[in-house]
Amino acid sequence: MAPLNPYTYIQCPCSDSASLGRPSDATSPTSADGDEEDNAFDPRAPRANFSLYPLEYLLYCEDCHQIRCPRCITEEIATYFCPSCLFEVPSSNLKSEGNRCTRSCFQCPICIGPLSVTSIEAPPSDPSLLAPDRAGTPHTTYSLICSYCSWSSTEIGIQFDKPNSIHAQLAKIRNGGASRLTAKERKERRKELSHRGGEAALAASSEAAAGQDMDLETQFANLKLFYNSQLADPNAGDNGFSSLGDLGFSSPSSLSRIMNLYTGGKLHDPRAKSKLGAMREAITADEGLLETDLDESSLIIQLHQSDFLDTASSTQICSQPPNLGETHLYGAARFNSSLRPVPYLLRTKRSKRCPVCRHIISKPEAKVQTTRFRIRLVAGSYIPSITIRRLNLPGPNGPAAPAILGDLLEPLKPVHFVLTFKNPIFESLKVTLGAPAKTPGRFPSKVTVLCPQFDIDANTDVWDEALKENDRESSGRSRRRAGTESQFQVEVGKIWERGRNWVSIIVEVVPASLKLEPGRDVLKQDEDVLEIPMFVRIEWEAEGGGDDAASGTGRDKDQKEKKELAYWCVLGLGRIKQG
């Protein structure tokens, strides 16, 4: 059984209150002695895992005075950038170029490592070019090489003429080195054919498109142009509906007919039905028709002649971009020899807003190279942090052994823990704690908070603490320096220690016994972990809002305004020893 270090989780108020077993207006942990266990937050509820977070994961809204978790905030994309070259990509380029880097940033299709451009000097075909009296230089080509697994683009027959603009060159090359038309070249070629006109030119274009291998990108471009031409055809639509029973949604001009329903006045015109034109399907390769070849005998033969490691995994297939340029079914790579370099996916910087008041609670810098934030309202700067440590009081026979972090808790033996609350704000806090007398679950443990109400001083300057050191001889901190821990006694209603902006209190716990009937009961996962749900309520006085004074409501700007915050937290104290 692995030991468990103490931890503290905070519950976000955005979770469903009914499913977590607590009242919706949870302003107090207990309303009556009989309802104490019913109102307590249950950390073992199924939905509790989706509402408990460490303090470092939470944000805080200054306008709503509420905690915000990653599930309830609203995110807005501020910047797109490439994680490899850190080049910022405008949002207008995403529709035309996709969500991948269009520079020379590629990942290895085998091990997803970064690929680097390396030159390949080809030997001259004519040996006489090497003579000193002949001026000639060998042609230099380039390839992408992975420095981790030594994969190279020459394995799939792809080489480049220039060391830059690798993405543009790769879009023109198929696996094996054959050339392919880009989207821009296809558009220019189609425009030339349209200027020539005539059925002969269109038939020749269709035969040429059918003769060459059509990839997914070419097919999509042909289909898009074909259907856009039908939508733009004025003869394909109608000026109104024929009847309520025949809406004609198969026609490309459905939206136009819906608008004419209110303006044309031809709803019951019997002549309108004859004018309806349905959208036809593509019938040629020039229009985007691709006949499916279900003959995979060549792939089966290659599979028999290859090893299992030569086949592409599902992760490698999913990481391949859609414009593979392959000729087999649906363009999906089956073997490692068909995998192409993968461009880097773009990353984003996102700003976060409060879902209620829509105020920004986190906004990063616009520059990609920096990791700073312009606005960052973390919850650790507004609510007190809680740290837990175990306390071993000396017994009658002498001092107790020091507690080791992660020790198992003895059943039915009282254990004391020190909870330290640290105030991060520059105002004094009044803290009120509430915890059930018994923890929820099959094995309830007894819990007693010895000091449920206390005050924490403001987070002042460190030098002020040094000047006031002489005035705190009676505090727990000074007494600890003057003597040993044996001079202390746990007292109800009194704090254990006090510092500049922190206060420590004692919580007494009697762990439950984990006795199970042999052969019947089985201990569930983490059921031996002692978790205490604790309700925390903090109150403080802040300066009056300047907005009210500016609006003329009569409130003084220097007047103090009382604020409060209440939330549930879960204290994990350790594992209970079985047996």
Coordinates of C-alpha atoms in Angstrom, one line a residue:
M1 CA 0.0 0.0 0.0
A2 CA 1.6 3.3 -1.1
P3 CA 1.7 6.1 1.5
L4 CA -0.3 9.3 0.8
N5 CA 0.9 12.8 1.5
P6 CA -1.6 15.3 2.8
Y7 CA -3.3 17.5 0.2
T8 CA -6.0 20.1 -0.1
Y9 CA -8.6 20.4 -2.9
I10 CA -11.1 23.2 -3.3
Q11 CA -14.6 22.7 -4.8
C12 CA -15.7 25.1 -7.5
P13 CA -19.3 26.4 -7.1
C14 CA -20.1 25.8 -10.8
S15 CA -20.8 22.1 -10.1
D16 CA -24.3 20.7 -9.7
S17 CA -25.4 21.1 -6.1
A18 CA -28.2 18.5 -6.2
S19 CA -26.0 15.6 -7.3
L20 CA -23.3 16.4 -4.7
G21 CA -25.6 16.1 -1.7
R22 CA -25.5 19.7 -0.5
P23 CA -28.0 22.5 -0.5
S24 CA -28.0 25.0 -3.4
D25 CA -27.8 28.0 -1.0
A26 CA -24.9 26.6 1.0
T27 CA -24.1 29.6 3.2
S28 CA -23.5 27.5 6.2
P29 CA -22.3 23.9 6.5
T30 CA -24.8 23.0 9.2
S31 CA -28.3 24.2 9.8
A32 CA -29.3 21.7 12.5
D33 CA -27.7 18.8 14.4
G34 CA -29.9 16.3 12.6
D35 CA -29.2 17.7 9.1
E36 CA -25.4 18.0 9.6
E37 CA -24.4 14.9 7.7
D38 CA -27.0 15.6 4.9
N39 CA -25.6 19.1 4.2
A40 CA -22.0 18.1 4.2
F41 CA -20.1 17.9 0.9
D42 CA -19.3 14.3 0.0
P43 CA -15.9 14.0 -1.6
R44 CA -16.6 10.4 -2.6
A45 CA -19.6 11.3 -4.8
P46 CA -19.2 10.3 -8.5
R47 CA -19.4 13.9 -9.7
A48 CA -17.1 15.3 -7.0
N49 CA -14.1 14.4 -9.1
F50 CA -15.2 17.0 -11.6
S51 CA -15.4 19.9 -9.1
L52 CA -12.3 19.4 -6.9
Y53 CA -9.1 21.2 -8.0
P54 CA -5.9 22.2 -6.3
L55 CA -5.5 25.9 -5.5
E56 CA -3.0 26.4 -8.4
Y57 CA -5.6 25.3 -11.0
L58 CA -8.3 27.9 -10.0
L59 CA -8.9 31.5 -11.0
Y60 CA -10.9 34.2 -9.3
C61 CA -13.4 36.8 -10.6
E62 CA -13.1 40.1 -8.8
D63 CA -16.5 41.3 -9.9
C64 CA -18.5 38.2 -9.0
H65 CA -16.3 37.4 -6.0
Q66 CA -16.4 33.7 -6.9
I67 CA -13.9 30.9 -7.7
R68 CA -13.6 29.8 -11.3
C69 CA -12.3 26.4 -12.4
P70 CA -11.1 25.3 -15.9
R71 CA -14.6 23.8 -16.6
C72 CA -16.7 26.9 -16.1
I73 CA -14.6 29.6 -17.7
T74 CA -15.1 30.8 -21.3
E75 CA -12.0 30.7 -23.5
E76 CA -11.3 33.0 -26.4
I77 CA -8.4 32.4 -28.9
A78 CA -6.0 35.3 -28.9
T79 CA -3.1 34.1 -31.1
Y80 CA -2.3 31.2 -33.4
F81 CA 1.4 30.2 -33.6
C82 CA 3.7 27.4 -34.6
P83 CA 5.4 25.6 -31.7
S84 CA 8.5 24.9 -33.7
C85 CA 9.4 28.2 -35.4
L86 CA 7.2 30.4 -33.0
F87 CA 5.8 32.2 -36.0
E88 CA 2.5 33.9 -35.5
V89 CA -0.2 32.9 -38.0
P90 CA -3.1 35.3 -38.8
S91 CA -6.5 33.9 -38.2
S92 CA -7.5 34.8 -41.8
N93 CA -5.0 32.2 -43.1
L94 CA -6.6 29.3 -41.3
K95 CA -9.5 28.9 -43.8
S96 CA -7.2 28.9 -46.8
E97 CA -4.1 27.1 -45.4
G98 CA -5.5 25.0 -42.6
N99 CA -4.4 24.7 -39.0
R100 CA -0.8 23.5 -39.7
C101 CA 2.4 25.4 -40.2
T102 CA 3.1 26.3 -43.8
R103 CA 6.8 27.0 -43.4
S104 CA 9.5 24.3 -43.1
C105 CA 8.4 22.8 -39.8
F106 CA 7.7 19.1 -40.0
Q107 CA 7.5 16.1 -37.7
C108 CA 8.8 12.6 -38.3
P109 CA 5.9 10.3 -39.3
I110 CA 7.5 7.4 -37.4
C111 CA 8.6 9.0 -34.1
I112 CA 7.1 12.5 -34.3
G113 CA 10.5 14.0 -33.8
P114 CA 11.4 17.3 -35.5
L115 CA 12.8 17.0 -39.1
S116 CA 15.7 19.1 -40.3
V117 CA 16.6 20.0 -43.9
T118 CA 19.9 18.4 -45.1
S119 CA 21.6 18.8 -48.4
I120 CA 22.2 15.9 -50.7
E121 CA 24.9 16.5 -53.3
A122 CA 24.3 14.3 -56.4
P123 CA 27.3 13.2 -58.4
P124 CA 27.6 14.7 -61.9
S125 CA 26.4 12.5 -64.7
D126 CA 29.3 13.6 -67.0
P127 CA 32.8 12.8 -65.6
S128 CA 34.3 15.5 -67.7
L129 CA 32.6 18.1 -65.6
L130 CA 35.1 17.3 -62.8
A131 CA 38.0 18.6 -65.0
P132 CA 39.5 22.0 -63.9
D133 CA 39.1 23.4 -67.4
R134 CA 35.3 22.7 -67.4
A135 CA 33.0 25.0 -65.4
G136 CA 30.3 22.9 -63.8
T137 CA 28.8 22.2 -60.4
P138 CA 26.8 19.2 -59.3
H139 CA 23.1 19.8 -58.7
T140 CA 22.3 19.9 -55.0
T141 CA 19.1 18.5 -53.6
Y142 CA 17.6 18.6 -50.1
S143 CA 15.8 16.1 -47.9
L144 CA 14.1 16.0 -44.5
I145 CA 16.0 13.8 -42.0
C146 CA 15.0 12.9 -38.4
S147 CA 17.9 13.0 -36.0
Y148 CA 16.3 10.6 -33.6
C149 CA 15.2 7.6 -35.7
S150 CA 17.3 8.5 -38.9
W151 CA 14.1 8.5 -41.1
S152 CA 14.6 10.4 -44.3
S153 CA 12.2 11.7 -47.0
T154 CA 14.3 9.9 -49.6
E155 CA 12.8 6.6 -48.3
I156 CA 9.5 7.6 -49.9
G157 CA 11.2 9.2 -53.0
I158 CA 10.8 12.9 -52.1
Q159 CA 13.6 15.4 -52.6
F160 CA 13.5 19.1 -52.7
D161 CA 15.2 21.7 -54.9
K162 CA 15.4 24.5 -52.3
P163 CA 16.1 24.4 -48.6
N164 CA 13.2 26.8 -47.9
S165 CA 9.5 26.7 -48.6
I166 CA 9.4 23.0 -47.9
H167 CA 5.6 23.0 -47.4
A168 CA 5.0 24.5 -50.8
Q169 CA 7.4 22.0 -52.5
L170 CA 5.9 19.1 -50.7
A171 CA 2.4 19.9 -51.9
K172 CA 3.6 19.5 -55.5
I173 CA 5.3 16.1 -55.0
R174 CA 3.7 12.7 -54.6
N175 CA 5.3 9.7 -52.9
G176 CA 7.9 8.4 -55.4
G177 CA 8.7 11.9 -56.8
A178 CA 5.8 12.3 -59.2
S179 CA 4.5 15.8 -59.6
R180 CA 1.0 16.9 -58.7
L181 CA -1.0 20.0 -59.3
T182 CA -1.7 22.4 -56.4
A183 CA -5.0 24.1 -55.7
K184 CA -3.8 27.3 -57.3
E185 CA -2.5 25.6 -60.4
R186 CA -5.7 23.7 -60.8
K187 CA -7.7 26.9 -60.6
E188 CA -5.5 28.6 -63.2
R189 CA -5.7 25.6 -65.5
R190 CA -9.5 25.4 -65.2
K191 CA -9.7 29.1 -65.9
E192 CA -7.8 28.7 -69.1
L193 CA -10.1 25.9 -70.2
S194 CA -13.1 28.0 -69.5
H195 CA -11.7 30.8 -71.6
R196 CA -11.2 28.4 -74.5
G197 CA -14.8 27.1 -74.2
G198 CA -16.3 24.3 -76.3
E199 CA -17.2 20.8 -75.4
A200 CA -14.0 19.4 -76.9
A201 CA -11.8 21.3 -74.4
L202 CA -14.0 20.2 -71.5
A203 CA -14.0 16.6 -72.6
A204 CA -10.2 16.6 -73.0
S205 CA -9.9 18.1 -69.5
S206 CA -12.2 15.4 -68.1
E207 CA -10.2 12.6 -69.8
A208 CA -6.9 14.1 -68.5
A209 CA -8.3 14.3 -64.9
A210 CA -9.6 10.7 -65.2
G211 CA -6.3 9.5 -66.6
Q212 CA -4.2 10.8 -63.8
D213 CA -4.4 9.7 -60.2
M214 CA -6.9 11.8 -58.3
D215 CA -6.2 12.5 -54.7
L216 CA -8.5 13.7 -52.0
E217 CA -7.6 17.3 -52.4
T218 CA -8.2 17.3 -56.1
Q219 CA -11.5 15.5 -55.8
F220 CA -12.7 18.0 -53.2
A221 CA -11.7 20.9 -55.3
N222 CA -13.6 19.5 -58.3
L223 CA -16.7 18.8 -56.3
K224 CA -16.7 22.2 -54.7
L225 CA -16.5 23.9 -58.1
F226 CA -19.1 21.7 -59.5
Y227 CA -21.7 22.3 -56.8
N228 CA -20.9 26.0 -56.6
S229 CA -21.6 26.3 -60.3
Q230 CA -25.1 24.7 -59.8
L231 CA -25.9 27.0 -56.9
A232 CA -25.0 30.0 -59.0
D233 CA -27.2 28.8 -62.0
P234 CA -30.3 30.9 -62.0
N235 CA -32.2 28.3 -64.0
A236 CA -31.7 25.7 -61.3
G237 CA -34.2 27.3 -58.9
D238 CA -37.7 28.6 -58.7
N239 CA -39.5 31.8 -57.5
G240 CA -41.7 30.0 -55.1
F241 CA -43.0 26.8 -53.6
S242 CA -45.4 24.5 -55.4
S243 CA -47.4 23.5 -52.3
L244 CA -46.9 22.9 -48.6
G245 CA -46.5 19.2 -49.3
D246 CA -43.7 19.6 -51.9
L247 CA -41.1 22.0 -50.3
G248 CA -38.4 21.2 -52.8
F249 CA -35.5 21.0 -50.5
S250 CA -33.6 18.9 -53.0
S251 CA -33.2 22.0 -55.2
P252 CA -30.1 24.2 -54.8
S253 CA -32.2 27.3 -54.6
S254 CA -34.1 26.3 -51.4
L255 CA -33.1 29.4 -49.5
S256 CA -34.2 31.6 -52.4
R257 CA -37.6 29.9 -52.5
I258 CA -38.1 30.3 -48.8
M259 CA -37.6 34.0 -49.1
N260 CA -40.0 34.2 -52.0
L261 CA -42.6 32.5 -49.9
Y262 CA -43.2 35.8 -48.2
T263 CA -42.5 38.1 -51.1
G264 CA -43.5 36.3 -54.4
G265 CA -47.0 35.3 -53.5
K266 CA -46.8 32.1 -55.6
L267 CA -47.4 29.5 -52.8
H268 CA -50.3 27.8 -54.6
D269 CA -49.3 28.5 -58.1
P270 CA -49.6 25.2 -60.1
R271 CA -47.2 26.4 -62.7
A272 CA -44.4 26.7 -60.1
K273 CA -44.0 22.9 -59.8
S274 CA -42.8 22.5 -63.4
K275 CA -40.0 25.1 -62.8
L276 CA -38.4 23.2 -60.0
G277 CA -34.8 22.1 -60.8
A278 CA -33.2 19.4 -58.7
M279 CA -29.4 19.4 -58.2
R280 CA -27.8 16.6 -60.2
E281 CA -24.8 14.5 -59.1
A282 CA -21.3 14.5 -60.6
I283 CA -20.9 12.2 -63.5
T284 CA -17.3 12.9 -64.7
A285 CA -13.9 13.1 -63.1
D286 CA -13.8 16.8 -64.0
E287 CA -16.9 17.3 -61.8
G288 CA -15.4 15.3 -58.9
L289 CA -16.5 11.8 -59.6
L290 CA -14.0 9.2 -58.3
E291 CA -14.7 5.6 -58.9
T292 CA -13.9 3.4 -55.9
D293 CA -11.4 0.7 -56.6
L294 CA -12.1 -2.2 -54.2
D295 CA -9.3 -4.4 -55.5
E296 CA -6.8 -4.6 -52.7
S297 CA -4.9 -7.6 -54.0
S298 CA -1.7 -5.6 -54.4
L299 CA -1.9 -4.4 -50.8
I300 CA -2.5 -8.0 -49.6
I301 CA 0.6 -9.2 -51.5
Q302 CA 2.7 -6.4 -50.0
L303 CA 1.4 -7.2 -46.5
H304 CA 2.4 -10.9 -47.0
Q305 CA 5.9 -9.8 -48.0
S306 CA 6.3 -7.3 -45.2
D307 CA 6.9 -7.4 -41.5
F308 CA 4.5 -6.3 -38.9
L309 CA 6.7 -3.4 -38.0
D310 CA 6.4 -2.2 -41.6
T311 CA 2.7 -1.5 -41.2
A312 CA 1.5 1.9 -40.0
S313 CA -0.1 2.2 -36.6
S314 CA -3.5 3.9 -36.0
T315 CA -1.8 6.8 -34.4
Q316 CA 0.5 7.3 -37.4
I317 CA -2.5 7.1 -39.8
C318 CA -4.5 9.6 -37.8
S319 CA -1.6 12.1 -37.7
Q320 CA -1.2 12.2 -41.5
P321 CA -2.6 15.3 -43.1
P322 CA -5.6 14.8 -45.4
N323 CA -3.8 15.8 -48.6
L324 CA -1.6 12.7 -48.8
G325 CA -1.6 12.5 -52.6
E326 CA -2.1 8.7 -52.4
T327 CA -4.0 6.6 -54.9
H328 CA -5.4 3.8 -52.6
L329 CA -8.8 3.7 -50.9
Y330 CA -9.7 7.0 -49.2
G331 CA -6.1 8.1 -49.2
A332 CA -5.2 6.3 -46.0
A333 CA -1.6 5.1 -45.6
R334 CA -1.2 1.4 -44.8
F335 CA 2.6 1.0 -44.6
N336 CA 5.5 3.0 -43.3
S337 CA 6.7 3.5 -46.8
S338 CA 3.6 5.6 -47.6
L339 CA 3.9 7.9 -44.6
R340 CA 4.7 11.5 -45.4
P341 CA 6.2 14.3 -43.2
V342 CA 3.6 15.8 -40.9
P343 CA 3.4 19.6 -40.6
Y344 CA 3.3 20.9 -37.1
L345 CA -0.2 21.6 -35.7
L346 CA -0.7 25.2 -34.7
R347 CA -1.0 26.1 -31.0
T348 CA -3.1 28.9 -29.5
K349 CA -2.8 31.5 -26.7
R350 CA -6.2 31.9 -25.1
S351 CA -7.8 34.5 -22.9
K352 CA -10.3 33.4 -20.3
R353 CA -13.5 35.1 -19.2
C354 CA -15.9 34.7 -16.3
P355 CA -19.1 32.9 -17.6
V356 CA -21.4 35.2 -15.5
C357 CA -20.1 38.8 -15.8
R358 CA -17.9 38.2 -18.9
H359 CA -14.9 40.0 -17.4
I360 CA -11.4 38.9 -18.4
I361 CA -9.7 36.9 -15.7
S362 CA -6.7 35.7 -17.7
K363 CA -5.1 37.2 -20.8
P364 CA -1.7 36.3 -22.1
E365 CA 0.7 38.6 -23.9
A366 CA 0.2 38.9 -27.7
K367 CA 3.9 38.1 -28.4
V368 CA 4.5 34.4 -29.0
Q369 CA 8.0 34.4 -27.5
T370 CA 6.9 35.6 -24.1
T371 CA 5.1 33.5 -21.4
R372 CA 3.9 36.5 -19.4
F373 CA 0.3 37.5 -18.8
R374 CA -1.3 40.9 -19.1
I375 CA -4.1 39.8 -16.8
R376 CA -3.9 36.8 -14.5
L377 CA -6.3 36.6 -11.5
V378 CA -5.3 33.4 -9.8
A379 CA -7.3 32.2 -6.8
G380 CA -4.1 31.9 -4.7
S381 CA -3.9 35.7 -4.6
Y382 CA -7.4 36.1 -3.1
I383 CA -8.2 33.1 -0.9
P384 CA -6.0 31.7 1.9
S385 CA -3.9 28.6 1.2
I386 CA -4.1 25.6 3.5
T387 CA -1.2 23.4 4.4
I388 CA -1.4 20.3 6.5
R389 CA 1.2 18.6 8.7
R390 CA 1.0 15.9 11.4
L391 CA 1.5 16.8 15.0
N392 CA 2.9 14.3 17.5
L393 CA 2.5 15.4 21.1
P394 CA 4.8 14.0 23.8
G395 CA 3.4 11.2 26.0
P396 CA 3.9 10.6 29.7
N397 CA 7.0 8.4 29.0
G398 CA 8.9 11.0 27.1
P399 CA 8.9 12.8 23.8
A400 CA 7.1 11.2 20.9
A401 CA 8.9 10.0 17.8
P402 CA 8.8 12.6 15.0
A403 CA 6.0 12.1 12.4
I404 CA 7.1 10.9 9.0
L405 CA 5.3 12.3 6.0
G406 CA 3.0 9.7 4.6
D407 CA 2.8 7.4 7.7
L408 CA -0.3 5.2 7.9
L409 CA -2.9 6.3 10.5
E410 CA -3.7 3.9 13.3
P411 CA -7.4 3.0 13.5
L412 CA -9.4 4.3 16.6
K413 CA -6.3 6.2 17.8
P414 CA -6.7 10.0 18.0
V415 CA -4.4 11.9 15.7
H416 CA -3.7 15.7 15.6
F417 CA -3.0 17.7 12.5
V418 CA -1.9 21.3 12.2
L419 CA -3.8 23.3 9.6
T420 CA -1.9 26.5 8.5
F421 CA -4.0 29.2 6.8
K422 CA -2.0 31.9 5.0
N423 CA -3.6 35.2 4.0
P424 CA -2.5 36.5 0.6
I425 CA -4.4 39.8 0.6
F426 CA -3.6 43.1 2.3
E427 CA -6.7 43.0 4.5
S428 CA -7.4 41.2 7.7
L429 CA -9.5 38.1 7.3
K430 CA -12.1 36.5 9.6
V431 CA -12.3 32.8 9.0
T432 CA -15.1 30.5 10.0
L433 CA -14.7 26.7 9.6
G434 CA -17.2 24.0 9.6
A435 CA -16.8 20.2 9.3
P436 CA -19.1 17.3 9.9
A437 CA -18.7 15.3 13.1
K438 CA -18.2 12.2 11.0
T439 CA -16.8 11.9 7.5
P440 CA -19.2 10.5 4.9
G441 CA -18.7 7.0 3.6
R442 CA -18.9 3.4 4.8
F443 CA -16.2 4.0 7.4
P444 CA -16.9 7.3 9.2
S445 CA -14.1 8.9 11.1
K446 CA -14.6 11.4 13.9
V447 CA -13.5 15.0 13.3
T448 CA -13.1 17.8 15.7
V449 CA -12.0 21.3 14.8
L450 CA -10.7 22.8 18.0
C451 CA -10.7 26.4 16.8
P452 CA -13.4 27.0 14.2
Q453 CA -13.2 30.8 14.3
F454 CA -10.1 33.0 14.1
D455 CA -8.7 36.1 12.5
I456 CA -5.7 36.3 10.2
D457 CA -3.6 39.5 10.0
A458 CA -3.1 41.3 6.7
N459 CA -0.3 40.4 4.4
T460 CA 2.0 43.4 5.2
D461 CA 5.6 44.0 4.4
V462 CA 8.3 41.6 5.7
W463 CA 10.1 44.5 7.4
D464 CA 7.0 45.2 9.4
E465 CA 7.2 41.7 10.8
A466 CA 10.9 42.3 11.9
L467 CA 9.9 45.5 13.7
K468 CA 7.1 43.9 15.5
E469 CA 9.1 40.8 16.6
N470 CA 9.6 42.1 20.1
D471 CA 5.8 42.5 20.6
R472 CA 5.0 38.9 20.0
E473 CA 6.8 37.1 22.9
S474 CA 3.5 35.7 24.0
S475 CA 2.6 34.2 20.7
G476 CA 2.9 30.5 19.9
R477 CA 5.8 31.2 17.5
S478 CA 7.9 32.9 20.2
R479 CA 7.1 30.2 22.7
R480 CA 8.3 27.6 20.2
R481 CA 11.6 29.3 20.1
A482 CA 11.9 29.6 23.9
G483 CA 11.1 26.0 24.7
T484 CA 10.2 22.7 23.3
E485 CA 7.0 21.3 21.9
S486 CA 6.3 19.6 25.2
Q487 CA 5.3 23.0 26.7
F488 CA 2.3 23.2 24.5
Q489 CA -1.1 21.8 25.3
V490 CA -4.0 21.4 22.9
E491 CA -6.8 23.7 24.0
V492 CA -10.3 24.1 22.6
G493 CA -11.1 27.5 21.1
K494 CA -7.4 28.7 20.9
I495 CA -5.1 28.8 17.9
W496 CA -1.9 26.9 17.9
E497 CA 0.4 29.4 16.2
R498 CA 0.2 32.9 14.7
G499 CA 2.5 34.7 12.3
R500 CA 2.6 37.8 10.2
N501 CA -0.1 36.7 7.8
W502 CA -0.8 33.1 8.9
V503 CA -2.5 31.2 11.6
S504 CA -2.3 27.5 12.6
I505 CA -5.0 25.6 14.3
I506 CA -5.4 22.0 15.5
V507 CA -7.8 19.3 14.1
E508 CA -8.3 16.1 16.0
V509 CA -9.2 13.0 14.0
V510 CA -10.1 9.5 15.2
P511 CA -9.6 7.2 12.1
A512 CA -12.3 4.6 11.6
S513 CA -11.6 0.9 11.7
L514 CA -11.5 -0.8 8.3
K515 CA -12.7 -4.2 9.4
L516 CA -14.3 -6.2 6.6
E517 CA -16.2 -9.5 6.7
P518 CA -14.0 -12.1 4.9
G519 CA -15.4 -13.2 1.6
R520 CA -18.2 -10.6 1.5
D521 CA -17.0 -7.0 1.7
V522 CA -14.2 -5.7 -0.6
L523 CA -12.4 -2.5 0.1
K524 CA -12.9 -0.1 -2.9
Q525 CA -10.2 2.0 -4.5
D526 CA -9.0 4.8 -2.2
E527 CA -11.6 3.9 0.4
D528 CA -8.9 3.8 3.0
V529 CA -8.0 7.4 2.4
L530 CA -9.1 9.8 5.2
E531 CA -10.7 12.8 3.6
I532 CA -12.4 15.6 5.6
P533 CA -14.9 17.9 3.8
M534 CA -14.6 21.4 5.4
F535 CA -16.7 24.5 4.8
V536 CA -14.6 27.7 4.7
R537 CA -16.2 31.1 5.1
I538 CA -13.9 34.2 4.9
E539 CA -15.0 37.8 5.6
W540 CA -12.9 41.0 5.1
E541 CA -13.4 44.7 4.6
A542 CA -12.1 46.3 1.4
E543 CA -12.1 49.9 0.2
G544 CA -15.3 51.2 -1.2
G545 CA -15.9 50.9 -4.9
G546 CA -14.9 53.9 -7.0
D547 CA -17.7 53.1 -9.5
D548 CA -20.4 53.9 -7.0
A549 CA -18.8 57.2 -6.0
A550 CA -18.3 58.2 -9.7
S551 CA -22.0 57.3 -10.5
G552 CA -23.2 59.7 -7.8
T553 CA -24.8 57.2 -5.4
G554 CA -23.4 59.1 -2.4
R555 CA -21.1 56.3 -1.1
D556 CA -17.8 57.5 0.2
K557 CA -14.8 56.2 -1.6
D558 CA -12.8 55.8 1.6
Q559 CA -15.7 53.9 3.3
K560 CA -14.9 50.2 3.9
E561 CA -17.1 47.6 2.2
K562 CA -17.7 44.2 3.7
K563 CA -17.1 41.2 1.5
E564 CA -17.3 37.5 2.0
L565 CA -16.6 34.3 0.2
A566 CA -17.7 30.7 1.1
Y567 CA -16.6 27.5 -0.4
W568 CA -16.1 23.8 0.3
C569 CA -12.7 22.2 0.4
V570 CA -11.4 18.6 1.0
L571 CA -8.5 17.8 3.3
G572 CA -6.7 14.6 2.5
L573 CA -4.9 13.5 5.7
G574 CA -3.5 10.1 4.8
R575 CA -4.3 6.4 4.6
I576 CA -5.8 4.4 7.4
K577 CA -3.9 1.2 8.3
Q578 CA -5.9 -2.0 7.6
G579 CA -6.4 -4.7 10.2

